[in-house]
Amino acid sequence: MSETRHGTVTLEIEDGIGVIRIDNPPVNALSAEVLIGLRSAFDRAQAAPEVNAVVLTGNSQTFVAGADVSRLQKIADGAPLDTPGVPRLPELCASIESSAKPSVAAIDGFALGGGLELALACQGRVGSTRCRVGLPELALGLIPGAGGTQRLPRLTGVEAAIELMLSSRQAQADEALRLGIVDAIASSDTLTAEACRFARELADGRRVRSETLARDDRLESAAAQSEIMARARAGVAKKYRNVTHPSACLDAIEYGLEHGGLAGLERERELFVAALASEPARAMLHLFFAERTSGKLPDGIEAGARARKLERIAVIGGGTMGSGIAAALLDAGRTVSLVETETERAEGARARIEKIFQSKVDKGRLSAELAGERLAALTTLVGLEGAATAELVIEAASESVELKSRLFAELARLVPSDTWLATNTSTIDVTILADASGTPERVLGLHFFSPAHVMKLVEVVRTPRTDGRAIAEAVALIRSLKKTAVIVGNCPGFLVNRIFMPYSQLTGFLIDRGVDPYRIDRALVGFGMPMGPSRMSDLAGLDVGVAAGGILDAAYPERSYRSPLRRLLVEAGRLGEKTGLGHYRHAGGRAEEDPDLAEFVQRARELAGSPPALEISEQEIQRLLLFGVVNEACRAVEEGIVLRPSDVDVAATLGMGFPAYRGGPLRWADFIGAAAVRAALSEWRERFDAPIFEPAAYLTDCARAQRPLL
């Protein structure tokens, strides 16, 4: 056997097969060095007479998890598209596909984005049982740019390829085999040997060689393709607002179907370059990196070797939130004790958790066998004694200071001294519960968002006395749940609920000035929010919102504004979805505008002093509400509630659905300009004589220094 090294890429030649191995940890990204090494190793293998075929593989962890995203970000910000001396991935894929000697990709772990495109260019693909493949470029505001829009449909059929690309999801081994993305499955231990056998069969003619770009055996008929594209375009128009890259992805696919794969590659490249230069791509690339740094521990806290992997966890309270938290923990392979006050409540919690897992099975996201294994790790108990052996306790009881304080005092006496005590409260000062426990160093907040088994964000709340090891181990746990941890300081509302406090308050401010609540909702949906503020209030429950709003109003009285409208609706029993009436009329899963709301709006205006009706544009509605969010976020930054400004953008996007293609509140504000945001707030402050618009000091400093907020 001979071996040559080409930077991060090696070429091993044995028994007629050249095995090209990429080893660029941690994720084997296609950096400039990797691309140079691949080009050199591939050319050497093609030129070596003793090589009959090539196997392309990664390291022991993954095949290739994608392009070098940091390089993409630099290009999006204006760096040259091409670097002298560095091969372009599309040309490298083309040369692999058309080479005289066949190539087989041995995929262990992830083959995503450019990594999958590299594999698609090979004449065969063997995946390990743990392989995961996908083209997630749309999640970055991009489209596949190295042949993905052309080669994937020719392997899977157009309909399956469109679904994978538009969803940015990953297909696991069995699905990848069924769809035709891989030709065979092997264990990780035998993967390279199986890929070598496959390559020999291609080389000696025992297996028919075909170039992916020339295949049409999996393509639907022309008529079916037309129907599929029409459905996909209708779905894109309905789902995606204010962005063009999903339509561009469909354009590239359709062009290749109509004009052939080679022409499709050229069109794909044009559309990829245009997407990369767009503001949505810059915003979403910003979020990509912001999310990966959001869980970085603060100075003075080291995870170290002492950080435990928390395995045994108790959840106190089995309502909607507690059941969701328990399901998320079980899904990550943890042992969970769910504690309730009564047997009937415990049984209800178990039923809710079983329903969550059954839904996963029904949707094909989890096997029935694995769901059973996960549920076997759940114990439902009555009484706090069920938490006695836990390494972490997460309290998800009713939002009562007295109840939670009593629980923390009892838990501190019951559990071992190295057990962390966490609260899922969204409004209560964590230091109150820490003091009640008598061991404040053990107490932290783990604020999940509902539904907890779905939502990715968890606010990890630290008090000045929380042990750093508790934060480190909690962050590691959250990551293992495939969620994103944002470390925040303790204050009323923590981060997300606090910075969106003005969003709710300013909605009432506009309603009291004659702006139709439904028009406000439509304006914010037009901006890209998943639903408007009044619709969101109905979903959460108006009584819950009024109670939480009262706590926040009391915490920040100097800049509070509260319309009487929601209180009037609560007094009338209109609590939102759960009662069928709120701002909207709810029936059959639908929310419809209710003419009767006008009477409540008129009464609220009278109680507010009948301020003059306001003429306002849709854009000004959007900016008035969201500049309030930006302003409060700036206060959170200046107070040190967040470790870094980019954490605001991650939390707002994952926790409240702020549109990712705008990059989060601070990234969006930087696009507009800090000076322009401050000027608008100052104008409204003077115009309405309303302290809620008073610009934050951090915003003012950035505006005057012409410095970005991020």
XYZ file of C-alpha atoms in Angstrom:
710
model
C 0.000 0.000 0.000
C 1.215 3.484 -0.846
C 0.016 6.677 0.779
C 0.464 10.330 -0.115
C -0.772 13.331 1.836
C -2.246 16.424 0.245
C -2.779 18.719 3.217
C -5.953 17.574 4.957
C -6.540 14.925 2.275
C -4.743 11.600 1.911
C -4.612 9.134 -0.972
C -4.071 5.477 -0.155
C -3.589 3.060 -3.060
C -4.151 -0.640 -2.451
C -5.309 -3.491 -4.646
C -6.279 -1.211 -7.532
C -8.368 1.238 -5.480
C -7.353 4.767 -4.584
C -9.015 5.716 -1.289
C -9.176 9.499 -0.911
C -9.811 10.424 2.714
C -10.775 13.899 3.947
C -9.752 14.704 7.511
C -10.529 18.316 8.383
C -12.059 18.203 11.878
C -14.396 18.950 13.469
C -16.928 18.670 10.616
C -14.788 18.052 7.528
C -15.922 21.329 5.959
C -14.867 21.970 2.374
C -12.258 24.595 3.183
C -9.844 25.966 0.598
C -7.209 23.529 1.871
C -9.582 20.586 1.467
C -10.548 21.599 -2.056
C -6.883 21.956 -3.054
C -6.103 18.584 -1.488
C -9.048 16.897 -3.198
C -8.040 18.235 -6.583
C -4.448 17.068 -6.119
C -5.354 13.628 -4.753
C -7.994 13.010 -7.393
C -5.672 14.000 -10.254
C -2.937 11.741 -8.867
C -5.357 8.804 -8.585
C -6.562 9.325 -12.150
C -3.010 9.448 -13.445
C -1.726 6.417 -11.492
C -1.794 3.311 -13.724
C -2.208 1.008 -10.717
C -5.515 2.714 -9.777
C -8.659 1.334 -11.424
C -11.252 3.190 -9.326
C -11.528 5.731 -6.532
C -13.323 5.680 -3.174
C -13.981 9.063 -1.591
C -14.579 9.128 2.160
C -14.232 11.219 5.295
C -12.812 10.666 8.759
C -14.192 8.442 11.501
C -16.825 11.031 12.436
C -18.328 12.328 9.222
C -18.081 12.406 5.446
C -18.331 16.147 4.710
C -20.764 18.336 6.650
C -20.814 21.079 4.035
C -19.039 24.066 2.613
C -16.850 26.403 4.643
C -19.658 28.668 5.853
C -17.239 31.308 7.116
C -15.979 31.645 3.555
C -19.561 31.982 2.294
C -20.176 34.731 4.842
C -17.115 36.644 3.621
C -18.305 36.359 0.021
C -21.784 37.525 1.028
C -20.139 40.541 2.672
C -18.260 41.412 -0.512
C -15.173 39.178 -0.759
C -14.343 37.764 -4.231
C -16.325 34.698 -5.213
C -13.242 32.773 -6.351
C -9.816 32.478 -4.759
C -6.802 32.077 -7.088
C -5.384 28.574 -6.850
C -8.441 27.131 -5.096
C -10.614 24.791 -7.193
C -14.297 25.605 -7.469
C -16.505 22.849 -6.090
C -18.824 22.710 -9.149
C -15.866 22.077 -11.476
C -14.412 19.508 -9.088
C -17.754 17.673 -9.018
C -17.949 17.780 -12.814
C -14.485 16.261 -13.189
C -15.292 13.484 -10.693
C -18.512 12.668 -12.532
C -16.920 12.508 -15.995
C -13.601 10.926 -15.017
C -12.330 7.860 -16.842
C -12.003 5.932 -13.594
C -15.211 5.506 -11.575
C -15.610 6.966 -8.100
C -17.695 5.753 -5.154
C -18.528 7.824 -2.082
C -18.337 6.045 1.280
C -20.623 8.132 3.503
C -20.272 7.762 7.254
C -21.985 10.389 9.389
C -23.071 13.584 7.692
C -23.015 14.392 3.983
C -24.657 17.806 3.860
C -24.685 20.649 1.383
C -21.488 20.636 -0.641
C -20.593 17.310 0.967
C -23.644 15.623 -0.504
C -23.090 17.392 -3.822
C -19.593 15.899 -3.876
C -21.055 12.443 -3.249
C -23.777 12.914 -5.878
C -21.083 13.464 -8.503
C -19.647 9.992 -7.834
C -20.873 7.024 -9.854
C -21.965 5.216 -6.704
C -22.632 5.857 -3.034
C -22.512 3.514 -0.061
C -23.815 4.856 3.239
C -23.240 3.648 6.760
C -26.157 2.821 9.016
C -25.585 6.168 10.748
C -25.299 8.319 7.642
C -27.420 11.449 7.289
C -27.699 13.297 3.991
C -29.303 16.560 2.948
C -29.070 19.876 1.146
C -29.751 22.494 3.853
C -28.691 25.552 1.849
C -32.153 27.151 1.935
C -31.814 27.460 5.720
C -28.937 29.850 4.984
C -30.824 31.911 2.425
C -29.041 30.114 -0.418
C -29.682 27.346 -2.927
C -27.416 24.378 -3.676
C -24.601 25.697 -5.861
C -22.535 22.671 -6.882
C -25.058 20.594 -8.777
C -27.504 19.671 -6.038
C -30.541 21.041 -7.870
C -29.628 18.976 -10.924
C -28.249 15.694 -9.612
C -30.538 15.041 -6.638
C -33.792 15.030 -8.695
C -32.213 12.548 -11.106
C -31.580 10.134 -8.233
C -34.736 10.563 -6.161
C -37.295 11.929 -8.569
C -38.335 15.568 -8.684
C -40.960 15.497 -5.949
C -38.725 13.935 -3.280
C -35.789 16.191 -4.189
C -37.907 19.341 -3.925
C -39.197 18.294 -0.507
C -35.690 17.633 0.794
C -34.320 20.923 -0.493
C -37.192 23.173 0.555
C -37.331 21.636 4.038
C -33.521 21.601 4.496
C -34.034 18.369 6.420
C -31.705 15.390 6.632
C -32.547 11.890 5.438
C -31.236 8.995 7.515
C -29.785 5.783 6.095
C -32.972 3.821 5.395
C -34.690 6.766 3.736
C -31.569 7.645 1.742
C -31.517 4.082 0.399
C -35.218 4.076 -0.387
C -34.990 7.393 -2.220
C -31.971 6.275 -4.253
C -29.495 8.749 -2.772
C -27.290 5.850 -1.682
C -27.015 2.524 -3.497
C -26.219 0.355 -0.497
C -25.938 0.426 3.296
C -23.110 -1.033 5.382
C -21.921 -0.831 8.957
C -19.372 1.851 9.785
C -16.778 -0.885 10.320
C -17.242 -2.401 6.857
C -18.138 0.784 4.973
C -14.807 1.402 3.234
C -14.452 -2.264 2.261
C -17.991 -2.307 0.799
C -17.334 0.916 -1.116
C -14.094 -0.576 -2.511
C -15.977 -3.692 -3.635
C -18.593 -1.483 -5.295
C -15.839 0.503 -7.034
C -14.159 -2.673 -8.356
C -17.472 -3.860 -9.785
C -17.845 -0.551 -11.615
C -14.288 -0.692 -12.869
C -14.454 -4.261 -14.252
C -17.938 -3.919 -15.718
C -19.798 -6.169 -13.295
C -21.897 -3.162 -12.339
C -23.214 -0.698 -14.911
C -21.647 2.720 -14.606
C -23.894 5.778 -14.975
C -23.254 9.447 -14.492
C -25.822 11.015 -12.189
C -26.403 13.992 -14.462
C -27.280 11.684 -17.363
C -29.799 9.546 -15.485
C -33.519 9.794 -16.086
C -34.790 6.459 -14.745
C -36.127 8.011 -11.509
C -37.603 11.138 -13.093
C -41.371 11.438 -13.280
C -43.132 11.934 -16.608
C -43.167 15.420 -18.109
C -46.824 15.837 -17.183
C -46.174 14.734 -13.615
C -43.162 17.057 -13.387
C -45.356 19.964 -14.444
C -47.906 19.176 -11.738
C -45.191 18.745 -9.107
C -43.596 22.083 -9.980
C -46.952 23.859 -9.909
C -47.737 22.458 -6.444
C -44.287 23.355 -5.195
C -44.561 26.931 -6.448
C -47.957 27.327 -4.834
C -46.538 26.019 -1.564
C -43.553 28.368 -1.739
C -45.797 31.360 -2.432
C -47.882 30.485 0.628
C -45.050 29.627 3.026
C -42.218 32.005 2.160
C -42.686 35.774 2.373
C -40.259 38.516 1.427
C -37.583 36.137 0.089
C -36.796 34.762 -3.363
C -34.316 31.937 -2.784
C -36.947 29.132 -2.451
C -38.396 30.142 -5.832
C -34.869 30.365 -7.237
C -34.267 26.767 -6.147
C -37.357 25.680 -8.076
C -36.242 27.770 -11.053
C -32.916 25.942 -11.165
C -34.573 22.525 -10.950
C -37.104 23.347 -13.639
C -34.524 24.846 -15.975
C -32.448 21.671 -15.813
C -35.473 19.495 -16.504
C -36.377 21.574 -19.557
C -32.893 22.273 -20.962
C -30.779 19.398 -19.686
C -28.446 18.920 -16.755
C -25.461 20.826 -18.138
C -27.533 23.899 -18.854
C -29.145 23.430 -15.455
C -25.742 23.576 -13.771
C -25.019 26.933 -15.369
C -28.397 28.324 -14.359
C -27.995 26.968 -10.830
C -24.666 28.763 -10.487
C -26.166 32.075 -11.617
C -29.011 31.779 -9.128
C -26.664 30.679 -6.331
C -24.421 33.708 -6.819
C -27.441 36.035 -6.810
C -28.768 34.450 -3.601
C -25.364 34.729 -1.911
C -25.308 38.458 -2.583
C -28.775 39.008 -1.089
C -29.640 40.556 2.279
C -31.565 37.434 3.444
C -28.440 35.312 2.926
C -26.285 37.754 4.875
C -28.867 37.818 7.670
C -29.235 34.036 7.854
C -25.478 33.470 7.724
C -25.211 35.887 10.650
C -27.722 33.757 12.570
C -25.861 30.566 11.657
C -22.751 31.770 13.464
C -24.658 33.548 16.228
C -26.462 30.329 17.149
C -23.185 28.446 17.349
C -21.708 30.927 19.787
C -24.851 31.489 21.871
C -24.089 28.687 24.301
C -20.475 29.731 24.813
C -19.843 29.881 28.523
C -19.162 33.254 30.149
C -15.710 34.200 31.361
C -14.803 32.489 34.592
C -16.882 29.394 33.873
C -15.146 26.351 32.498
C -16.940 23.198 31.493
C -13.792 21.165 32.176
C -13.565 17.486 32.827
C -15.677 17.880 35.974
C -18.837 18.697 34.017
C -21.142 15.698 34.328
C -23.394 14.352 31.665
C -26.716 14.741 33.433
C -28.509 11.409 33.026
C -31.158 11.228 35.761
C -33.571 14.135 35.682
C -36.756 14.824 37.612
C -39.508 17.066 36.246
C -41.899 18.549 38.803
C -45.309 19.098 37.238
C -46.795 17.182 34.337
C -48.902 19.821 32.632
C -48.392 20.845 29.019
C -44.993 22.384 29.721
C -43.729 19.711 32.096
C -44.826 16.913 29.773
C -43.114 18.599 26.838
C -39.877 19.007 28.796
C -40.006 15.355 29.861
C -40.590 14.243 26.250
C -37.589 16.248 25.045
C -35.400 14.688 27.739
C -36.609 11.166 26.966
C -36.036 11.702 23.255
C -32.391 12.462 24.072
C -32.021 9.185 25.968
C -32.301 10.547 29.497
C -33.959 8.789 32.440
C -36.885 10.919 33.624
C -38.942 10.881 36.803
C -42.068 12.983 36.393
C -43.530 14.049 39.720
C -47.155 15.040 40.244
C -49.393 15.692 43.230
C -52.050 13.068 42.437
C -52.210 9.704 40.660
C -54.762 11.000 38.175
C -52.486 13.910 37.248
C -49.502 11.594 36.865
C -51.487 9.319 34.552
C -52.587 12.327 32.519
C -48.967 13.437 32.154
C -47.909 9.993 30.961
C -50.744 9.996 28.427
C -49.599 13.381 27.083
C -46.025 12.151 26.714
C -47.137 8.931 25.029
C -49.198 10.998 22.604
C -46.119 13.064 21.697
C -44.127 9.931 20.889
C -47.007 8.306 19.019
C -47.198 11.396 16.831
C -43.514 10.967 15.976
C -44.124 7.331 15.070
C -47.173 8.201 12.952
C -45.155 10.798 11.035
C -42.300 8.371 10.406
C -39.829 10.371 12.495
C -39.279 7.594 15.032
C -39.649 3.832 14.955
C -42.193 2.233 17.245
C -39.377 0.186 18.803
C -37.286 3.251 19.653
C -40.355 5.114 20.930
C -40.982 2.199 23.278
C -37.379 2.314 24.503
C -37.648 6.038 25.175
C -40.912 5.685 27.098
C -39.465 2.841 29.160
C -37.096 5.407 30.702
C -40.066 7.378 32.098
C -41.357 6.942 35.636
C -44.395 8.884 36.812
C -44.637 9.354 40.554
C -46.734 11.063 43.193
C -44.775 13.061 45.754
C -41.431 14.832 45.719
C -39.666 11.678 46.920
C -39.620 10.716 43.248
C -36.904 13.352 42.707
C -34.616 12.004 45.425
C -32.020 10.412 43.112
C -32.028 13.026 40.336
C -28.900 14.872 39.226
C -31.072 17.737 38.004
C -34.578 18.766 38.995
C -36.615 20.941 36.615
C -39.614 22.538 38.287
C -42.534 23.189 35.934
C -45.313 23.802 38.461
C -47.962 26.521 38.346
C -46.694 30.104 38.158
C -47.031 30.902 41.852
C -44.226 32.411 43.928
C -45.534 30.786 47.093
C -45.867 27.332 45.538
C -42.487 27.403 43.833
C -40.721 28.757 46.940
C -42.167 25.928 49.007
C -41.107 23.360 46.399
C -37.525 24.626 46.287
C -37.225 24.574 50.065
C -38.468 20.979 50.184
C -36.350 19.842 47.235
C -33.166 21.307 48.722
C -33.658 19.129 51.817
C -34.580 16.019 49.822
C -32.069 15.716 46.961
C -28.288 15.144 47.156
C -26.102 18.197 47.700
C -24.697 18.069 44.150
C -28.136 18.055 42.483
C -28.958 21.229 40.546
C -32.381 22.812 41.057
C -33.863 24.543 37.995
C -37.086 26.459 37.498
C -38.975 26.818 34.239
C -40.645 30.046 35.376
C -41.111 32.749 32.772
C -41.859 35.648 35.140
C -40.689 34.955 38.694
C -37.382 36.315 39.989
C -35.095 33.281 40.220
C -33.271 34.750 43.235
C -36.487 34.433 45.267
C -36.510 30.691 44.634
C -32.759 30.483 45.189
C -33.132 32.125 48.592
C -36.049 29.842 49.458
C -33.877 26.789 48.768
C -31.239 27.848 51.278
C -28.580 26.728 48.767
C -28.677 29.495 46.125
C -25.550 28.262 44.376
C -27.535 25.214 43.180
C -30.411 27.171 41.628
C -30.779 28.331 38.028
C -33.501 28.914 35.482
C -34.155 26.669 32.495
C -36.857 28.535 30.617
C -38.243 26.291 27.875
C -40.667 27.676 25.300
C -43.962 26.008 24.504
C -44.326 23.393 23.103
C -41.142 22.387 24.896
C -40.533 19.222 22.869
C -40.628 21.274 19.646
C -39.230 24.746 20.333
C -35.439 24.954 20.025
C -34.733 27.765 22.468
C -33.958 27.374 26.150
C -32.961 30.399 28.226
C -30.395 29.329 30.827
C -30.838 31.865 33.628
C -28.035 32.489 36.068
C -28.158 34.511 39.233
C -25.032 36.147 40.702
C -24.735 33.144 43.046
C -25.369 30.275 40.620
C -22.472 27.801 40.559
C -20.662 27.930 37.217
C -20.734 24.143 37.009
C -24.537 24.260 37.026
C -24.475 26.552 33.985
C -21.889 24.424 32.184
C -23.747 21.173 32.763
C -27.116 22.702 31.892
C -25.790 24.099 28.603
C -24.330 20.686 27.721
C -27.696 19.089 28.484
C -29.584 21.557 26.305
C -27.225 20.900 23.404
C -27.769 17.173 23.790
C -31.505 17.818 23.365
C -30.664 19.374 19.971
C -31.823 22.701 21.328
C -30.067 26.054 21.546
C -29.048 27.474 24.904
C -28.871 31.222 25.425
C -27.312 32.175 28.753
C -29.067 35.178 30.291
C -28.963 37.153 33.490
C -31.802 37.171 35.968
C -34.362 39.937 35.473
C -38.162 40.103 35.094
C -39.022 38.479 31.770
C -35.437 37.271 31.311
C -34.634 38.014 27.645
C -37.332 37.060 25.128
C -40.405 37.967 27.175
C -38.741 41.172 28.289
C -37.660 42.449 24.878
C -41.062 41.606 23.378
C -42.846 43.434 26.204
C -43.016 46.655 24.090
C -44.344 44.599 21.147
C -47.481 43.801 23.138
C -47.726 47.188 24.824
C -47.343 49.154 21.602
C -50.009 47.018 19.961
C -52.370 48.312 22.635
C -50.981 51.827 22.139
C -52.001 51.728 18.460
C -55.381 50.123 19.157
C -56.173 52.888 21.649
C -55.447 55.337 18.829
C -57.930 53.796 16.457
C -55.727 51.337 14.538
C -57.623 48.128 13.746
C -56.133 45.155 15.686
C -56.578 42.949 12.641
C -54.727 45.456 10.468
C -51.850 45.398 12.956
C -51.761 41.597 12.801
C -51.744 41.630 8.991
C -48.900 44.152 8.959
C -46.720 42.033 11.254
C -47.464 38.851 9.310
C -46.497 40.803 6.201
C -43.194 41.628 7.877
C -42.584 37.917 8.414
C -43.774 37.169 11.952
C -45.583 33.803 12.149
C -48.678 35.546 13.514
C -49.688 39.014 14.631
C -49.610 40.160 18.271
C -53.360 39.857 18.890
C -53.488 36.399 17.337
C -50.467 35.385 19.406
C -52.188 36.663 22.536
C -55.194 34.463 21.777
C -52.915 31.463 21.369
C -51.120 32.029 24.683
C -54.315 32.896 26.569
C -55.355 36.450 27.334
C -55.602 35.751 31.053
C -52.018 34.475 31.036
C -50.916 37.536 29.091
C -52.670 39.954 31.435
C -51.079 38.298 34.475
C -47.588 38.244 32.943
C -48.044 41.765 31.627
C -48.880 42.986 35.100
C -45.613 41.570 36.428
C -43.593 43.219 33.655
C -45.458 46.523 34.035
C -44.589 46.542 37.731
C -40.961 45.715 36.963
C -40.511 48.472 34.387
C -43.080 51.146 35.338
C -41.109 54.053 33.907
C -41.689 52.881 30.329
C -44.886 50.863 30.551
C -48.062 51.337 28.507
C -51.052 49.079 28.923
C -54.247 49.339 26.901
C -57.466 48.349 28.729
C -58.509 46.090 25.824
C -57.139 42.749 26.982
C -58.421 43.243 30.512
C -61.887 43.964 29.093
C -61.746 40.792 27.007
C -60.704 38.708 30.018
C -63.504 40.158 32.130
C -65.941 39.114 29.389
C -64.575 35.561 29.447
C -62.892 35.941 26.064
C -59.603 34.223 26.915
C -58.527 33.221 23.412
C -58.390 29.828 21.749
C -59.187 27.911 24.919
C -62.623 29.564 25.208
C -63.279 29.964 21.491
C -63.295 33.765 21.715
C -60.576 36.331 22.222
C -59.550 38.961 19.740
C -60.655 36.373 17.171
C -63.437 33.822 16.956
C -61.923 30.323 17.070
C -63.574 27.200 15.681
C -62.314 24.075 13.980
C -58.685 25.118 14.281
C -59.333 28.385 12.451
C -59.192 31.974 13.691
C -61.694 34.358 12.124
C -62.072 38.093 12.613
C -64.961 38.880 14.941
C -67.132 41.981 14.300
C -68.058 42.033 18.001
C -64.470 42.985 18.866
C -65.215 46.556 17.742
C -67.355 47.147 20.838
C -64.478 46.182 23.138
C -62.045 48.316 21.142
C -64.350 51.340 21.431
C -64.706 50.846 25.193
C -60.923 50.497 25.556
C -60.398 53.733 23.624
C -62.800 55.532 25.946
C -61.009 54.205 29.029
C -57.721 55.331 27.503
C -59.046 58.891 27.236
C -60.139 58.726 23.572
C -56.786 59.828 22.085
C -56.964 61.200 18.509
C -57.193 58.586 15.775
C -53.846 57.889 14.150
C -53.179 57.677 10.417
C -50.345 55.222 9.972
C -48.842 53.160 7.141
C -48.196 49.437 7.227
C -44.435 49.972 7.393
C -44.796 52.415 10.279
C -46.942 49.888 12.162
C -44.183 47.330 11.717
C -41.426 49.700 12.742
C -43.246 51.222 15.696
C -43.791 47.799 17.271
C -40.432 46.295 16.347
C -38.294 49.345 17.073
C -39.722 48.959 20.569
C -38.301 45.423 20.618
C -34.936 46.695 19.362
C -34.908 49.426 22.010
C -35.587 47.014 24.886
C -33.003 44.595 23.468
C -30.458 47.405 23.612
C -31.262 47.848 27.297
C -30.706 44.128 27.854
C -27.305 44.475 26.169
C -26.267 47.513 28.203
C -27.359 45.811 31.456
C -25.385 42.663 30.669
C -28.478 40.462 30.582
C -26.980 38.827 27.495
C -23.333 37.862 27.050
C -23.182 39.183 23.503
C -25.580 41.229 21.313
C -25.925 38.403 18.790
C -27.601 36.297 21.516
C -30.592 38.640 21.208
C -31.015 37.714 17.565
C -30.810 33.979 18.258
C -33.323 34.162 21.092
C -35.815 36.355 19.227
C -35.682 34.140 16.144
C -36.008 30.805 17.943
C -38.273 31.976 20.756
C -40.667 34.388 19.050
C -40.403 33.572 15.360
C -38.690 36.812 14.327
C -38.038 36.088 10.640
C -34.641 34.460 10.195
C -34.168 36.114 6.819
C -34.011 39.460 8.651
C -31.325 38.133 10.993
C -32.972 39.012 14.307
C -33.950 42.405 15.772
C -30.427 43.831 16.117
C -29.230 42.585 12.705
C -32.369 44.079 11.139
C -31.839 47.352 13.000
C -28.241 47.488 11.757
C -29.523 47.038 8.204
C -31.725 50.110 8.732
C -29.090 51.939 10.779
C -28.922 52.663 14.506
C -29.205 56.401 13.860
C -32.438 55.948 11.890
C -33.941 53.720 14.589
C -33.048 56.198 17.323
C -34.387 59.141 15.308
C -37.748 57.411 14.835
C -38.022 56.561 18.537
C -37.109 60.116 19.517
C -39.711 61.527 17.139
C -42.428 59.254 18.582
C -41.307 60.093 22.131
C -41.859 63.783 21.482
C -44.929 63.389 19.266
C -46.875 61.191 21.696
C -45.212 62.297 24.934
C -44.826 58.586 25.736
C -41.842 57.338 27.808
C -42.131 53.910 26.210
C -40.310 55.355 23.187
C -37.357 56.773 25.160
C -34.216 55.571 23.295
C -31.921 53.261 25.252
C -28.428 54.487 26.113
C -26.758 51.683 24.123
C -28.799 52.571 21.045
C -27.978 56.254 21.478
C -24.261 55.564 21.876
C -24.179 53.394 18.742
C -26.157 55.959 16.754
C -23.876 58.842 17.735
C -20.694 56.858 17.112
C -22.097 55.471 13.825
C -21.341 52.029 15.229
C -23.402 48.887 14.564
C -25.454 47.390 17.368
C -23.862 43.981 16.806
